Coordinates of C-alpha atoms in Angstrom, one line a residue:
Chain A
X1 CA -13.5 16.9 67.3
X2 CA -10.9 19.2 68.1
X3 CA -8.2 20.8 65.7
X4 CA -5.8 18.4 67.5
X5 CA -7.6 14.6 67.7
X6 CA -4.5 12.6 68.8
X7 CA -6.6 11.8 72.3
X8 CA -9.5 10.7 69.9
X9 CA -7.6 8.6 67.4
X10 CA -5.5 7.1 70.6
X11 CA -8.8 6.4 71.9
X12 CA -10.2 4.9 68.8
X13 CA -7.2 2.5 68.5
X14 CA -7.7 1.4 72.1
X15 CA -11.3 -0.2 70.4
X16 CA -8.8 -2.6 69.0
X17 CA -8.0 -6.3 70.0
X18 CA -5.3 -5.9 72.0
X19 CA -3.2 -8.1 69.5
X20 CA -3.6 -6.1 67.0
X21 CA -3.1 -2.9 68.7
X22 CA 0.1 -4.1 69.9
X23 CA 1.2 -4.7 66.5
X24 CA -0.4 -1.8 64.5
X25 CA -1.7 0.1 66.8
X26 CA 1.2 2.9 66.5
X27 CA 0.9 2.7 63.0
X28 CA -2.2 3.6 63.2
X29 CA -2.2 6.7 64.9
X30 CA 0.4 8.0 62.4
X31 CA -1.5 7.6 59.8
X32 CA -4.6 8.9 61.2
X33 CA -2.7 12.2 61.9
X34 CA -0.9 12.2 58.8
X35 CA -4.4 12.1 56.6
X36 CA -5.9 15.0 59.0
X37 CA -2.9 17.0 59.1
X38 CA -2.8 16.7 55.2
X39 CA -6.9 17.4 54.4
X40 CA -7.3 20.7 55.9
X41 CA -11.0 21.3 54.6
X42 CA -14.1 19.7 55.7
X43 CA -12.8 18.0 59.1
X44 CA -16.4 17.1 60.2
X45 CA -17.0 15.0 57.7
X46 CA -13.7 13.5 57.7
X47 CA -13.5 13.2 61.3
X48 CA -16.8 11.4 61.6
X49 CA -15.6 9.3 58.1
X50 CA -12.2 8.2 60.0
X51 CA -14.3 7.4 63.4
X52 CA -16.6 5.4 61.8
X53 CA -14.0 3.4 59.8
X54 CA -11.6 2.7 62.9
X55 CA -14.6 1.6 64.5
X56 CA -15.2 -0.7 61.2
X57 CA -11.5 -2.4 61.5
X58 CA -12.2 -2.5 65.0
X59 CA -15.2 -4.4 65.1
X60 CA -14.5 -6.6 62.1
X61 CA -10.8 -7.4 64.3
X62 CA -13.1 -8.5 67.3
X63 CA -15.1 -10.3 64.9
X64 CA -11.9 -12.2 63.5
X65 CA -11.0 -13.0 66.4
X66 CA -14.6 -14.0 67.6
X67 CA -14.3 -16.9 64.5
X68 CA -11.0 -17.9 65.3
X69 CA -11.6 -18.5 69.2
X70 CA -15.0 -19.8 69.1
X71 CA -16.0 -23.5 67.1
X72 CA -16.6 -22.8 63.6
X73 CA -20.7 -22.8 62.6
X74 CA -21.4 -21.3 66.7
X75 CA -18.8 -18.6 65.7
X76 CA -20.1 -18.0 62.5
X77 CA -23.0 -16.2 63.5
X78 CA -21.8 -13.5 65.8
X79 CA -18.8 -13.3 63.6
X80 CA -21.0 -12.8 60.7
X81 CA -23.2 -10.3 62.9
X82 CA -19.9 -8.1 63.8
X83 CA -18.4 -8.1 60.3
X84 CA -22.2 -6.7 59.1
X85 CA -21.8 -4.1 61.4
X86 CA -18.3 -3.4 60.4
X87 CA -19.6 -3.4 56.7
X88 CA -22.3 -0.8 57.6
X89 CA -19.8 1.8 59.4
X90 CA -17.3 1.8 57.4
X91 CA -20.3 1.6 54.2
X92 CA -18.3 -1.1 52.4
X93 CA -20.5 -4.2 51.0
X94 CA -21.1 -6.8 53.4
X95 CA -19.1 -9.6 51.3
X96 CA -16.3 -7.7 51.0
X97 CA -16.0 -7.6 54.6
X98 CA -16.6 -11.7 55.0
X99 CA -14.7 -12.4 52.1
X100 CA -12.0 -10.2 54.1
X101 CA -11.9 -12.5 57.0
X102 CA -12.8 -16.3 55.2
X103 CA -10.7 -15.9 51.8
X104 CA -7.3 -17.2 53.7
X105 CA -9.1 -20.5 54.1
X106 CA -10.4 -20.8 50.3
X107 CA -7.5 -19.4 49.0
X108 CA -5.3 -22.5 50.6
X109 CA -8.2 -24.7 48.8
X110 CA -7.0 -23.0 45.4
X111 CA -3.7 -24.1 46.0
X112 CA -3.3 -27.5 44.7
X113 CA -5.6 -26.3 41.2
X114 CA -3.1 -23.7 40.7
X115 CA -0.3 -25.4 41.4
X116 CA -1.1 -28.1 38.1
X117 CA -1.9 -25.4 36.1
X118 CA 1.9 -23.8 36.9
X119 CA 3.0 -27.4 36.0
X120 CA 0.9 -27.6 32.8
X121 CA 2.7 -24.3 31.9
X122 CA 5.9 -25.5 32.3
X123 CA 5.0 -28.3 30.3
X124 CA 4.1 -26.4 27.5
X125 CA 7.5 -24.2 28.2
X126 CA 9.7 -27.2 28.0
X127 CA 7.8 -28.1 24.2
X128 CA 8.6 -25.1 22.8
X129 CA 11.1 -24.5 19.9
X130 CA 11.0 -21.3 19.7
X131 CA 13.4 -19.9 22.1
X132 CA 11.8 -16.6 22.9
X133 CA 8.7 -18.4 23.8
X134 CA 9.9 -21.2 26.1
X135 CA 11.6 -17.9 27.7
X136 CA 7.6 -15.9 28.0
X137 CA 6.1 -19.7 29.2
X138 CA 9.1 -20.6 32.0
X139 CA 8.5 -17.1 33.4
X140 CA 4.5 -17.6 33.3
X141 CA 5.1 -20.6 34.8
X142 CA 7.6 -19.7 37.8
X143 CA 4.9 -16.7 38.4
X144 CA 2.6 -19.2 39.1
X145 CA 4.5 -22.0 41.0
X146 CA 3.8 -22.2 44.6
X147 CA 7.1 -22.8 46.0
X148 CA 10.0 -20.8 46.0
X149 CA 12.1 -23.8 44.7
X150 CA 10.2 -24.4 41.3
X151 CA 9.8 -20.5 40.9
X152 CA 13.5 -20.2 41.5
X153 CA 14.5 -23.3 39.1
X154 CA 12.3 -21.9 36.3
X155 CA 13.1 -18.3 36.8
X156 CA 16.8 -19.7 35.5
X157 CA 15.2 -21.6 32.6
X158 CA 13.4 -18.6 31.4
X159 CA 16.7 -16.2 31.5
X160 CA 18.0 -18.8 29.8
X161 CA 16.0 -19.4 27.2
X162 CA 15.6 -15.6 26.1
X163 CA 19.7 -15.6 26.3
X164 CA 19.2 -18.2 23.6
X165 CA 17.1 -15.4 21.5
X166 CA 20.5 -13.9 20.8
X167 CA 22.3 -17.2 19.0
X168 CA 19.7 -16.7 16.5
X169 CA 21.2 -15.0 13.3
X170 CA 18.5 -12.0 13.4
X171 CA 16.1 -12.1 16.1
X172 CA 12.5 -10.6 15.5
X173 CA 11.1 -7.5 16.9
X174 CA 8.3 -9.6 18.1
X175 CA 10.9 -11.9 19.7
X176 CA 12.9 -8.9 20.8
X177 CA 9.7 -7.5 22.6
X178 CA 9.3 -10.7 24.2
X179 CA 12.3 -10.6 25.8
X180 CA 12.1 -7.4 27.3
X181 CA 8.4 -7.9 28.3
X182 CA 9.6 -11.4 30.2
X183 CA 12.9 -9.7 31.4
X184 CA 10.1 -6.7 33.0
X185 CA 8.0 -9.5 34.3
X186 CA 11.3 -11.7 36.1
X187 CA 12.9 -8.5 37.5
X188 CA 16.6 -10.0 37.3
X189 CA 19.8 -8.8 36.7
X190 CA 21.4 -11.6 34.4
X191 CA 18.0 -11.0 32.0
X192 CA 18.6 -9.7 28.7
X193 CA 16.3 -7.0 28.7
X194 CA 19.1 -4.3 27.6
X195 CA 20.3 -6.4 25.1
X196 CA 16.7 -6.5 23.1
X197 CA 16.2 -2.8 23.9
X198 CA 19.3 -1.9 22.0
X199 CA 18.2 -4.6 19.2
X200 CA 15.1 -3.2 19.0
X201 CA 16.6 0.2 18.6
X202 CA 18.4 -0.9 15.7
X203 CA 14.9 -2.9 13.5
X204 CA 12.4 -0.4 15.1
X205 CA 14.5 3.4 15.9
X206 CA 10.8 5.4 14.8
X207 CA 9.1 3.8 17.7
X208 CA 8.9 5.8 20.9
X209 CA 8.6 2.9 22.7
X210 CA 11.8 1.9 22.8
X211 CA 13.8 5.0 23.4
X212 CA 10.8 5.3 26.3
X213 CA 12.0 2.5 27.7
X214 CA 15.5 2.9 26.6
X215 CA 15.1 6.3 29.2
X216 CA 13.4 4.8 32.0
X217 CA 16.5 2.3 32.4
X218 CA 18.7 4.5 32.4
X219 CA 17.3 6.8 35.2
X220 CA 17.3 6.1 38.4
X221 CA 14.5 3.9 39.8
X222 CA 11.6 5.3 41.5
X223 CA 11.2 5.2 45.7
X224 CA 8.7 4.3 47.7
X225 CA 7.0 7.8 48.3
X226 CA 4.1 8.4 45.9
X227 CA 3.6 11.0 44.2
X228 CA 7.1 10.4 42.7
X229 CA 9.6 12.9 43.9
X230 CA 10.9 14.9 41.0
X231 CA 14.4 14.1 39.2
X232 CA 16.8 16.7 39.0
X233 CA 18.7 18.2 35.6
X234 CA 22.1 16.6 37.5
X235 CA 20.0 13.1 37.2
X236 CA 20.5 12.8 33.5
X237 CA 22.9 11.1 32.1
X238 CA 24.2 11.2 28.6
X239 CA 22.9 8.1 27.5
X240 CA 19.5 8.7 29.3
X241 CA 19.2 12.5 27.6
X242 CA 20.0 11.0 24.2
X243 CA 17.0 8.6 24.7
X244 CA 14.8 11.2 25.5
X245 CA 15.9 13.0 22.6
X246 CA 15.2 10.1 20.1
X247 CA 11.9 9.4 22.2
X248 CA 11.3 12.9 21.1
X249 CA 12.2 12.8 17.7
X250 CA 10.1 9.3 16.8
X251 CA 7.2 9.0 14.5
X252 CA 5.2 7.0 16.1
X253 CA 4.3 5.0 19.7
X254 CA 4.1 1.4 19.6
X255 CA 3.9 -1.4 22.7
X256 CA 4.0 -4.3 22.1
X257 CA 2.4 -6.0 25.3
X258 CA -0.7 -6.4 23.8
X259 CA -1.2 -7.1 20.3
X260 CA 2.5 -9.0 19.2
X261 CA 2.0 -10.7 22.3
X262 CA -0.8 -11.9 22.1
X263 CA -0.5 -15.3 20.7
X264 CA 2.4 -16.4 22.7
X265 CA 1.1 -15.9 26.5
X266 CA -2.0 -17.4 25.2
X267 CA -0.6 -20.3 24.3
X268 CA 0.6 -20.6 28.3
X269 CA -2.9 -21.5 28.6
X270 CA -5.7 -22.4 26.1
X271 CA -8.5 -22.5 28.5
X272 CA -7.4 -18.8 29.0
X273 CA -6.6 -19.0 32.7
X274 CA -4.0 -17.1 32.2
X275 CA -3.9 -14.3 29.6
X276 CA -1.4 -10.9 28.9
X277 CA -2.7 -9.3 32.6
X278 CA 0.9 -9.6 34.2
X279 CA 2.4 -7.9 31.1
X280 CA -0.2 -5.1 31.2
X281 CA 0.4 -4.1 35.0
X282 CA 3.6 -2.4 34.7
X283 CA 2.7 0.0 31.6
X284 CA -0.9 0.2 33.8
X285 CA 0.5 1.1 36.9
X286 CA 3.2 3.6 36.7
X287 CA 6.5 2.0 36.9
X288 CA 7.1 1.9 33.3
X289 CA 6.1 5.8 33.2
X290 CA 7.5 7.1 36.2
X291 CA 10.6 7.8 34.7
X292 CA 9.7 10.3 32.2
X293 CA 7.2 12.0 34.5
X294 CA 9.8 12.9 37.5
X295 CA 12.3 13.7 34.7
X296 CA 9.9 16.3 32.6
X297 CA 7.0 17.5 35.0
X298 CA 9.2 20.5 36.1
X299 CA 11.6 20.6 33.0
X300 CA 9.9 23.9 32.2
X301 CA 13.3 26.9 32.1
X302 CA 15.7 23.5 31.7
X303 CA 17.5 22.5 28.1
X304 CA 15.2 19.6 28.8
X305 CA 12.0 21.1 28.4
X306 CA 11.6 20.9 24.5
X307 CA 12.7 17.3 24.2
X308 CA 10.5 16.8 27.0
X309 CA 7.8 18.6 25.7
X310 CA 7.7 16.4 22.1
X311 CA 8.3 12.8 23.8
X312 CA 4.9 13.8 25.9
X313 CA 3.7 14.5 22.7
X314 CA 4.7 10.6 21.1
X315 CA 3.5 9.1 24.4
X316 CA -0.5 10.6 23.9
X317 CA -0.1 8.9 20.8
X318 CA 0.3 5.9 21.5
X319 CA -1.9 2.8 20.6
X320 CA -3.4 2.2 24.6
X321 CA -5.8 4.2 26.1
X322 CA -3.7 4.2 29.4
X323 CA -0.3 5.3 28.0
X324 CA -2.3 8.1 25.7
X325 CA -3.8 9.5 29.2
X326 CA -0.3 9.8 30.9
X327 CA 1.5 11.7 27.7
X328 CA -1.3 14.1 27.6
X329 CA -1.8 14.7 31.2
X330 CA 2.0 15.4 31.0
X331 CA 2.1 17.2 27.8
X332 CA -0.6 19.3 29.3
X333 CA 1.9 20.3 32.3
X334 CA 4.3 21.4 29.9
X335 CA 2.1 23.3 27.2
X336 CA 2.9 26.9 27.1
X337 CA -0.6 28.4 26.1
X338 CA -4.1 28.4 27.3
X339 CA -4.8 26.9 23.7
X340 CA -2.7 24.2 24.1
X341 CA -3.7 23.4 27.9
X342 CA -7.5 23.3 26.4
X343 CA -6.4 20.7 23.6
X344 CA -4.2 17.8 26.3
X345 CA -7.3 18.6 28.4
X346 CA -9.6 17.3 26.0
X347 CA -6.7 14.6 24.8
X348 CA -6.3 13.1 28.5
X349 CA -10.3 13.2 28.8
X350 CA -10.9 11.4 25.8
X351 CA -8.0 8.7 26.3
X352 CA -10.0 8.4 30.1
X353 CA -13.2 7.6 28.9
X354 CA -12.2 5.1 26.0
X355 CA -10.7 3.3 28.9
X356 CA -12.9 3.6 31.2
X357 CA -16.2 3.0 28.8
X358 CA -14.4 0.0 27.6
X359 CA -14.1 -1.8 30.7
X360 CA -16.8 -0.5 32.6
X361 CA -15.1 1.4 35.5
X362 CA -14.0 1.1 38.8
X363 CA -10.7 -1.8 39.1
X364 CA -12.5 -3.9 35.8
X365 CA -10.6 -0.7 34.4
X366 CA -7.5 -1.5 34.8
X367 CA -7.8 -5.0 32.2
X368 CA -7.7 -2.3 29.5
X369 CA -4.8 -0.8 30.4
X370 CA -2.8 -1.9 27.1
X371 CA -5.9 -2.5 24.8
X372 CA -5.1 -0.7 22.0
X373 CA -7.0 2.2 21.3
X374 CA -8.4 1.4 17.6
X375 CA -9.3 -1.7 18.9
X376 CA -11.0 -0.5 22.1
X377 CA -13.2 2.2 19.8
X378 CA -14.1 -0.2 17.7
X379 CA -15.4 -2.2 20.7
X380 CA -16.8 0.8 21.9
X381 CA -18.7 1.3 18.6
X382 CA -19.8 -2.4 18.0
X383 CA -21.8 -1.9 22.1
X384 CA -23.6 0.8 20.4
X385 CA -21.3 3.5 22.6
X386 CA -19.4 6.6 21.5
X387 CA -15.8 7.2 21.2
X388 CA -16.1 10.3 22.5
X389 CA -16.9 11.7 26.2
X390 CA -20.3 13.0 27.0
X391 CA -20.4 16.7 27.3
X392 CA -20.3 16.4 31.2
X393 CA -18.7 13.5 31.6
X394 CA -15.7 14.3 34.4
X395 CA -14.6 17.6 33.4
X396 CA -14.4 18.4 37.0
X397 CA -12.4 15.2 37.8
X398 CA -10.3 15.6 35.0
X399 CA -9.7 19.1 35.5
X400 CA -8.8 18.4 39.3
X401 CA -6.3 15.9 38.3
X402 CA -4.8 18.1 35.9
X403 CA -4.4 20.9 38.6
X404 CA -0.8 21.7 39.8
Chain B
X1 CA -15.6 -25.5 25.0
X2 CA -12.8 -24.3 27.3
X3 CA -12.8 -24.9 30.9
X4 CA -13.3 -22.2 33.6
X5 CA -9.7 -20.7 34.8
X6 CA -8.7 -22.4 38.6
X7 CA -8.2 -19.8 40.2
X8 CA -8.9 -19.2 44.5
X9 CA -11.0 -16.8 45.5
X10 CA -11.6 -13.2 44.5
X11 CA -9.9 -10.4 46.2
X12 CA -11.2 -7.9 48.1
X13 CA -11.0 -4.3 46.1
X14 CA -9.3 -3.5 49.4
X15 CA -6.6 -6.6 49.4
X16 CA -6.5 -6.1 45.5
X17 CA -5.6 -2.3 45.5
X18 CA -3.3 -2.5 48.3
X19 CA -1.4 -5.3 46.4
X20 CA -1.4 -3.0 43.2
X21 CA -0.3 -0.2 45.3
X22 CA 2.9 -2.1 46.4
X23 CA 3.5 -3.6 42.8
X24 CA 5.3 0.1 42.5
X25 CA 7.8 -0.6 45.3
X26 CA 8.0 -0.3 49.3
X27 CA 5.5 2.3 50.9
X28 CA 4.5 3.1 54.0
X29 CA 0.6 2.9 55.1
X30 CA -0.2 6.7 54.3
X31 CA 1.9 6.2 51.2
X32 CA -0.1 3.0 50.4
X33 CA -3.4 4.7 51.1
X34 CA -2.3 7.7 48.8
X35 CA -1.1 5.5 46.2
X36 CA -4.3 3.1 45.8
X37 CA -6.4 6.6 45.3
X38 CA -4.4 8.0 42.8
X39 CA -4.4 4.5 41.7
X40 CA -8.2 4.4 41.0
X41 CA -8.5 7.9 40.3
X42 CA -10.3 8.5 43.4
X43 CA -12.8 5.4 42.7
X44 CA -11.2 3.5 45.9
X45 CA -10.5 5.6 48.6
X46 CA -9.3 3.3 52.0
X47 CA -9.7 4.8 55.1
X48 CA -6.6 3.8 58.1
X49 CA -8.9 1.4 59.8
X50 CA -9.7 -0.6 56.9
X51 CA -6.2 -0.2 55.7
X52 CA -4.7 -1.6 58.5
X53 CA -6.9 -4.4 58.7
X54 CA -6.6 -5.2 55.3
X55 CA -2.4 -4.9 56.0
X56 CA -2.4 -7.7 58.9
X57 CA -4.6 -9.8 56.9
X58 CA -1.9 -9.9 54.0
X59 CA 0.8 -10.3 56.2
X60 CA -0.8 -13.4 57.7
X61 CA -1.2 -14.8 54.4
X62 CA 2.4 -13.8 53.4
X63 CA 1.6 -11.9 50.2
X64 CA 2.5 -8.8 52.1
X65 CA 5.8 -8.5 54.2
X66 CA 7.4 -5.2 56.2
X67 CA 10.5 -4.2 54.5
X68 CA 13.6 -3.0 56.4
X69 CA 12.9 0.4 57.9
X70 CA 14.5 2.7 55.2
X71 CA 13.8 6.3 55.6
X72 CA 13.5 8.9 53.2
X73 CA 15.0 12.0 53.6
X74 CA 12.1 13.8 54.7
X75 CA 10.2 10.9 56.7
X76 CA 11.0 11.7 60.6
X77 CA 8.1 9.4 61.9
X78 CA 9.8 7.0 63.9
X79 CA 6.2 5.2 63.7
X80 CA 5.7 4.2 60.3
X81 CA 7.1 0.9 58.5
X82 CA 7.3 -0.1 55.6
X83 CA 5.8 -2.9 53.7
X84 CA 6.4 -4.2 50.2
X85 CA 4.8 -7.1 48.2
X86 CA 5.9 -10.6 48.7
X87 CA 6.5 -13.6 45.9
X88 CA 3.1 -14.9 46.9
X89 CA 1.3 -11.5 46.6
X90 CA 2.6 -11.5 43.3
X91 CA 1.4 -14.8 42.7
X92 CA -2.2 -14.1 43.9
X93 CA -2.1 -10.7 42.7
X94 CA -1.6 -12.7 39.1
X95 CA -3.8 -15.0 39.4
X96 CA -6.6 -12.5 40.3
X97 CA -5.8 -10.6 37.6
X98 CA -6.4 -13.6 35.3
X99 CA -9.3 -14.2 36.6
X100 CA -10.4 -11.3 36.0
X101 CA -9.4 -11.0 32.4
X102 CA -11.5 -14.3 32.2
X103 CA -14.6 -13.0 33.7
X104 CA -13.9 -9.6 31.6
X105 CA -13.8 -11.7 28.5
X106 CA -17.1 -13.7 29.0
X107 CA -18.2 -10.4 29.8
X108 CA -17.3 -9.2 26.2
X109 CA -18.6 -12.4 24.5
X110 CA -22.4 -12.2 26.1
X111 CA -22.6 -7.8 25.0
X112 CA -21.1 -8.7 21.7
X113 CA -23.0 -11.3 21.2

């Protein structure tokens, strides 16, 4: 293929149904020359690798459409036959490439079961006293309702119920937490989430944790574009340099999505359907870090740097393998020695494998995202596992990702 | 004895990264693709084909919609759009997840045990 493969890839798109090429077929070709303009090493292999999975879509497209055309057990065959040989170009697992094409139809099957369960939720919301509770249980159960009318009537009986946390003389730090968590999780404006942030400041001001998230509010939110774009010095404001500072200055680094938690999204669900997972994904995924990383990655030369330098510290303390990973992998940008590299190095590698040796890899990984780490060790120990890496195990991973 | 969870069907790890992916705002296809292998640490790797596939099919089921076009600064590529994840996806993508956690737990009982 030649350095410029525009004619191929245009070629390669025209293997599409024409539907879909009407639709995505543009889209297509931008990306394809966006990942080879970006990989400039080893373009056999990735030329042949992006061939053979346009060919892949473009099979398994004909082979969608083949079921969809064609009555149902006649198509099933062929379509079956086409998605095989999708599956083998593009080397993904056969089933994922059926499930792919069938799961629309089972999914709608899963409908009306989910649907009672988001009812038996709300059931459960409505009995109890306990006002940041009913708040955690009405936003459980709008996440799961199927329509936009229940989720948007119990969306407003969850803000309202963890407004109601705030009549009570002296709230809890578990019921402050649970606010903030629920507030995370219904993403609105009228939600009390700054309200319990500054409570919590007041019961718990030696937890990182809340001056973390105390920061990440008061910085501008992330865009689309991944890796996030760096924040600039001019970004921070007083409010958000004074959490940082506190961040800094804390003794310890405490969530609270997993362990306070605990008992009150289980009780959305004894038959543990539904568990803490939608609480976890936000610290898990980067939103709730993103903040802290754009603001301090390049803080080195700026009056930020120190401040910078010790909250990265607090944060690979922390009780989850998963926040642990991102304060070293950050503190390890901002270390000023070899030694020090060597020692977040060995941090972020350690926090990695708890996490991944916990949950066994690949996505099952991400369910441990807010285990804590004590806990997870102990787990670790108790299958007869260590809590440390083995010698080898993905120093040249880790040490890529570490790279500048 | 407690009852399985109802849940639908698994998720692809295709349908289920992409979904993740968006969970951290609007992107566009090469920003989703880079997103789900920084994601996975390089575990899930989506080429454009099976992207883009995986895209329509989430579209269709209105977990996934396109955004309004809203350039960044240094995006010129009149080509790309954007998507982001709908109030279903986030449904599904929950349900999945407990799912998960469900079969992660059984999981957990059995080695203990």
């Amino acid at each position: 293929m030649s350095a410029r493969p525009s004619p191929v890839f245009r070629f390669l798109v025209r293997l599409y149904p024409r539907p879909f090429r009407d639709r995505y077929g543009e889209e297509l070709l931008a990306t394809l020359e966006d990942v080879w303009r970006d990989r400039r090493h080893g373009r056999p292999a990735l030329a042949l690798r992006l061939a053979l999975d346009v060919l892949a879509g473009a099979l398994r497209e004909h082979g969608v459409a083949v079921l969809a055309a064609t009555p149902r057990w006649q198509a099933l065959g062929t379509g079956v036959l086409v998605l095989g040989l999708a599956a083998l170009a593009a080397r993904q697992p056969l089933a994922d490439a059926t499930a792919l094409a069938l799961e629309g139809q089972q999914r709608t099957a899963g409908r009306a079961a989910a649907q009672h369960q988001a009812d038996a939720i709300a059931a459960r919301a409505e009995a109890a006293t306990d006002a940041a509770r009913a708040g955690m249980l009405w936003v459980l159960a709008a996440q799961a309702s199927m329509t936009e009318a229940s989720r948007q009537a119990r969306s407003d009986q969850a803000v309202a119920a963890l407004q109601r946390v705030f009549a009570t003389p002296a709230p809890t730090a578990t019921g402050l937490w649970t606010v903030a968590a629920a507030c995370d999780a219904v993403q609105r404006s009228d939600c009390p989430r700054r309200a319990a942030l500054h409570a919590l400041a007041r019961i718990e001001p030696d937890n990182a944790a809340v001056w973390h998230a105390q920061l990440e509010d008061a910085l501008p939110a992330a865009t689309s574009e991944f890796p996030f774009r760096p924040l600039p010095e001019t970004a921070v404001t007083a409010e958000a340099r004074h959490a940082l500072a506190r961040m800094a200055d804390a003794r310890y680094y405490r969530t609270a999505v997993h362990g306070r938690l605990g008992d009150v999204v289980a009780d959305a669900d004894p038959n543990a359907a539904t568990d803490l997972a939608q609480w976890r994904l936000p610290f898990a995924y980067g939103q709730f870090w993103a903040g802290l990383d754009r603001l301090c990655r390049h803080a080195a030369g700026t009056s930020l740097h120190e401040d910078c330098r010790r909250a990265a510290a607090r944060l690979a303390e922390a009780d989850g393998p998963v926040a642990q990973a991102a304060g070293a992998k950050l503190a390890y940008a901002l270390s000023a020695s070899a030694d020090e590299r060597s020692r977040w190095r060995d941090a972020y590698r350690r926090a990695l494998w708890v996490e991944h040796a916990l949950a066994g890899g690949d996505s099952a990984r991400w369910r441990a995202a807010a285990s804590e780490t004590d806990a997870a060790i102990a787990q670790l120990r108790a299958q007869g596992q260590d809590a440390e890496p083995p010698t080898a195990w993905a120093r040249n991973a880790v040490a890529a990702t570490l790279a500048p | 004895m407690p009852s399985a969870p109802k849940s639908a069907a698994p998720l692809s790890p295709a349908l289920h990264h992409i979904l993740l992916a968006l969970l951290g705002g609007e992107r566009h296809g090469y920003a989703i693709m880079q997103a789900v292998e920084s994601l996975s640490e390089g575990r899930q790797t989506l080429g454009p084909g099976t992207l883009y596939t995986a895209l329509k099919r989430l579209v269709d089921l209105g977990w996934v919609e396109e955004s309004e076009p809203r350039r960044l600064p240094d995006d010129h590529d009149e080509r790309r759009r954007y998507y982001r994840l709908a109030p279903a996806g986030r449904r599904a993508l929950t349900e999945e997840t407990a799912r998960l956690e469900h079969l992660v737990r059984v999981a957990r009982r059995g080695l203990a045990g």
